[in-house]
Tab-separated table of C-alpha atoms in Angstrom:
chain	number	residue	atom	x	y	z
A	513	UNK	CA	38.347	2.692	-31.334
A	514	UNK	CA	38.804	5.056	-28.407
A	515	UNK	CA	35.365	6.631	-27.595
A	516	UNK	CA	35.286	10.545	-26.331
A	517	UNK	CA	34.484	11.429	-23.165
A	518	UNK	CA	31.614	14.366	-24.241
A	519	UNK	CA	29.798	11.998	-26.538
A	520	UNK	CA	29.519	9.278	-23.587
A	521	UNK	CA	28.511	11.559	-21.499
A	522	UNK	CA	26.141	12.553	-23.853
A	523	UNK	CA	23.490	9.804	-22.966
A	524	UNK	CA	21.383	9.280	-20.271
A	525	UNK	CA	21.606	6.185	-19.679
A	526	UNK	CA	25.633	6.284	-19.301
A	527	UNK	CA	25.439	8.777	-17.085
A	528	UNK	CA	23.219	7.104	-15.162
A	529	UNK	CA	25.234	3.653	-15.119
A	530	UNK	CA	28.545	6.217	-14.296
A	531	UNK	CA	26.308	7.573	-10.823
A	532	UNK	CA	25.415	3.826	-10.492
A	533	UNK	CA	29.150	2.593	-10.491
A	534	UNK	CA	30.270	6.046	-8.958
A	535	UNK	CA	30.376	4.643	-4.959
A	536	UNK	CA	30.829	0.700	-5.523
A	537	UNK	CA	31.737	-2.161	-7.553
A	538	UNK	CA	29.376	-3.951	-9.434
A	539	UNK	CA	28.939	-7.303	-11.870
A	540	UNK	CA	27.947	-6.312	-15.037
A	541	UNK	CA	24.854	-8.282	-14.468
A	542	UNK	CA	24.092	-6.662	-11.591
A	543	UNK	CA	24.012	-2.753	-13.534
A	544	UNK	CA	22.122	-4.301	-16.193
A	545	UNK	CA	19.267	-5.594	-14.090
A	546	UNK	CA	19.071	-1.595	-12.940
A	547	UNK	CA	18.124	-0.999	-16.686
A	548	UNK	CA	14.700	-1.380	-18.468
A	549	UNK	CA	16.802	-2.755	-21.359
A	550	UNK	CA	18.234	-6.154	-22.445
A	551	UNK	CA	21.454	-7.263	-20.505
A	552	UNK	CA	23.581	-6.698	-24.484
A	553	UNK	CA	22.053	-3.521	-24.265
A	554	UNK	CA	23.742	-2.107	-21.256
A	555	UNK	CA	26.793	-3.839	-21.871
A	556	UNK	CA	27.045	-2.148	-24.878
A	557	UNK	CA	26.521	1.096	-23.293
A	558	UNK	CA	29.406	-0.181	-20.404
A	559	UNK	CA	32.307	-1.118	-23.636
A	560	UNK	CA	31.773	2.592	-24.582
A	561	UNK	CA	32.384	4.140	-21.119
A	562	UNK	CA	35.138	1.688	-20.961
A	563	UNK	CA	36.994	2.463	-24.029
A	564	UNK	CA	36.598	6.335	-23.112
A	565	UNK	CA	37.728	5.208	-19.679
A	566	UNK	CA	35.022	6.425	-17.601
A	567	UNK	CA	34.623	2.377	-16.475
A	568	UNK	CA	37.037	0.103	-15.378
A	569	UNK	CA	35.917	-3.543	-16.165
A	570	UNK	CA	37.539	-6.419	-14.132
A	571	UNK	CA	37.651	-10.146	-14.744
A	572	UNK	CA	37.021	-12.037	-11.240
A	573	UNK	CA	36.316	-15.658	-11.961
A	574	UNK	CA	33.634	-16.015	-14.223
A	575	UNK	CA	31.879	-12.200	-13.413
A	576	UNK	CA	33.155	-8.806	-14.683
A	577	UNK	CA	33.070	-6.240	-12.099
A	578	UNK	CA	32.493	-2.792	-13.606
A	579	UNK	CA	33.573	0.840	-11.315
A	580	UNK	CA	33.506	4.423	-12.239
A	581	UNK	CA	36.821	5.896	-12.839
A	582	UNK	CA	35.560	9.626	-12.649
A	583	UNK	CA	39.276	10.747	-13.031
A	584	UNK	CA	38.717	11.675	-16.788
A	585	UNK	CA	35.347	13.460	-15.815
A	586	UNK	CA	37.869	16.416	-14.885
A	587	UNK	CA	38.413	16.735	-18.591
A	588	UNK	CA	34.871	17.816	-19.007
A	589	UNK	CA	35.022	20.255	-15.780
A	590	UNK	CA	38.131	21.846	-17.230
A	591	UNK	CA	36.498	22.806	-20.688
A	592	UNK	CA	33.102	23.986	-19.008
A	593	UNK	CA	35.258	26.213	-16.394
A	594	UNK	CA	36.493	28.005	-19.340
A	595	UNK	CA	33.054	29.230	-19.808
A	596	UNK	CA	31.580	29.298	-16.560
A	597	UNK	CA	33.017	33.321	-16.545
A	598	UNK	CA	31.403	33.953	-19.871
A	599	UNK	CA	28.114	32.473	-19.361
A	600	UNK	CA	27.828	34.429	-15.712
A	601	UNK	CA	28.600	37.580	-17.161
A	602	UNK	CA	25.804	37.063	-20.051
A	603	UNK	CA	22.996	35.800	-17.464
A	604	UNK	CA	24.233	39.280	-15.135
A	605	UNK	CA	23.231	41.198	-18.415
A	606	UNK	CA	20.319	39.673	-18.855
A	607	UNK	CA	18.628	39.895	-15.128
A	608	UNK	CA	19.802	43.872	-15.383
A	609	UNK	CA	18.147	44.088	-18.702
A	610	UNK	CA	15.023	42.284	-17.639
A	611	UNK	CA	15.161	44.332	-13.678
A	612	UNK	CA	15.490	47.708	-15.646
A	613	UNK	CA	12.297	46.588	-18.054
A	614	UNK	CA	10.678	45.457	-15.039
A	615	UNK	CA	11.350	49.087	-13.404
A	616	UNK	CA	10.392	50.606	-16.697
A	617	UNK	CA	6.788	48.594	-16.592
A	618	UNK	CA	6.041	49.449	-13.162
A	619	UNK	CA	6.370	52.468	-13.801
A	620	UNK	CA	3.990	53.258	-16.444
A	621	UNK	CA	1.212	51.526	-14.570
C-alpha cells in the first residue's frame, strides 16, 4: 500500500535516514549501522519512504543501494506555502499586540 508523504515525514528517524541518503548512495546496511536500532528496524523505516517514494532502492549484486529522491518533498513545500502568508500575518499581529502592551507597561512604571 502506497504510504503518504506527510506521515513519513512525520518521524524522526525517516527524516533523518532522508538527510542521510540526501547527498549519496548508500547500502542499506550501511544507513542501518547509522541507527541505534536493529538492521529490520531501519529497513522497515526505508520500505515506507520507498513506497511513498522519498527512497529509491537499487539491487546491485547482492547489496541494495538506497538514495533520496527529494522530488516529492516539493509536495510538502507546496501545501506549507499556502500558509506561509497566513501564519506571517498572525505572528505580525501578535509582535504589534505584544510591542503595544510592552509600550503600555513601560509606561505605567
Amino acid at each position: 500500500m502506497p504510504q503518504d508523504v506527510f506521515q513519513a515525514i512525520a518521524d524522526p528517524t525517516r527524516r533523518e535516514i532522508i538527510d542521510l541518503l540526501a547527498g549519496q548512495s548508500m547500502p542499506v546496511n550501511d544507513v542501518a549501522e547509522q541507527f541505534d536500532m536493529s538492521r529490520p528496524a531501519v529497513s522497515k523505516h526505508i520500505k515506507i519512504l520507498n513506497e511513498c517514494g522519498l527512497v529509491v532502492i537499487r539491487k546491485e549484486g547482492r547489496k541494495r543501494y538506497c538514495r533520496a529522491d527529494t522530488t516529492k518533498l516539493l509536495e510538502v513545500m507546496e501545501w506549507a506555502s499556502r500558509y506561509r502568508k497566513f501564519w506571517s500575518e498572525k505572528l505580525d499581529a501578535l509582535e504589534a499586540l505584544l510591542a503595544e502592551e510592552d509600550e503600555k507597561t513601560n509606561t505605567n512604571i
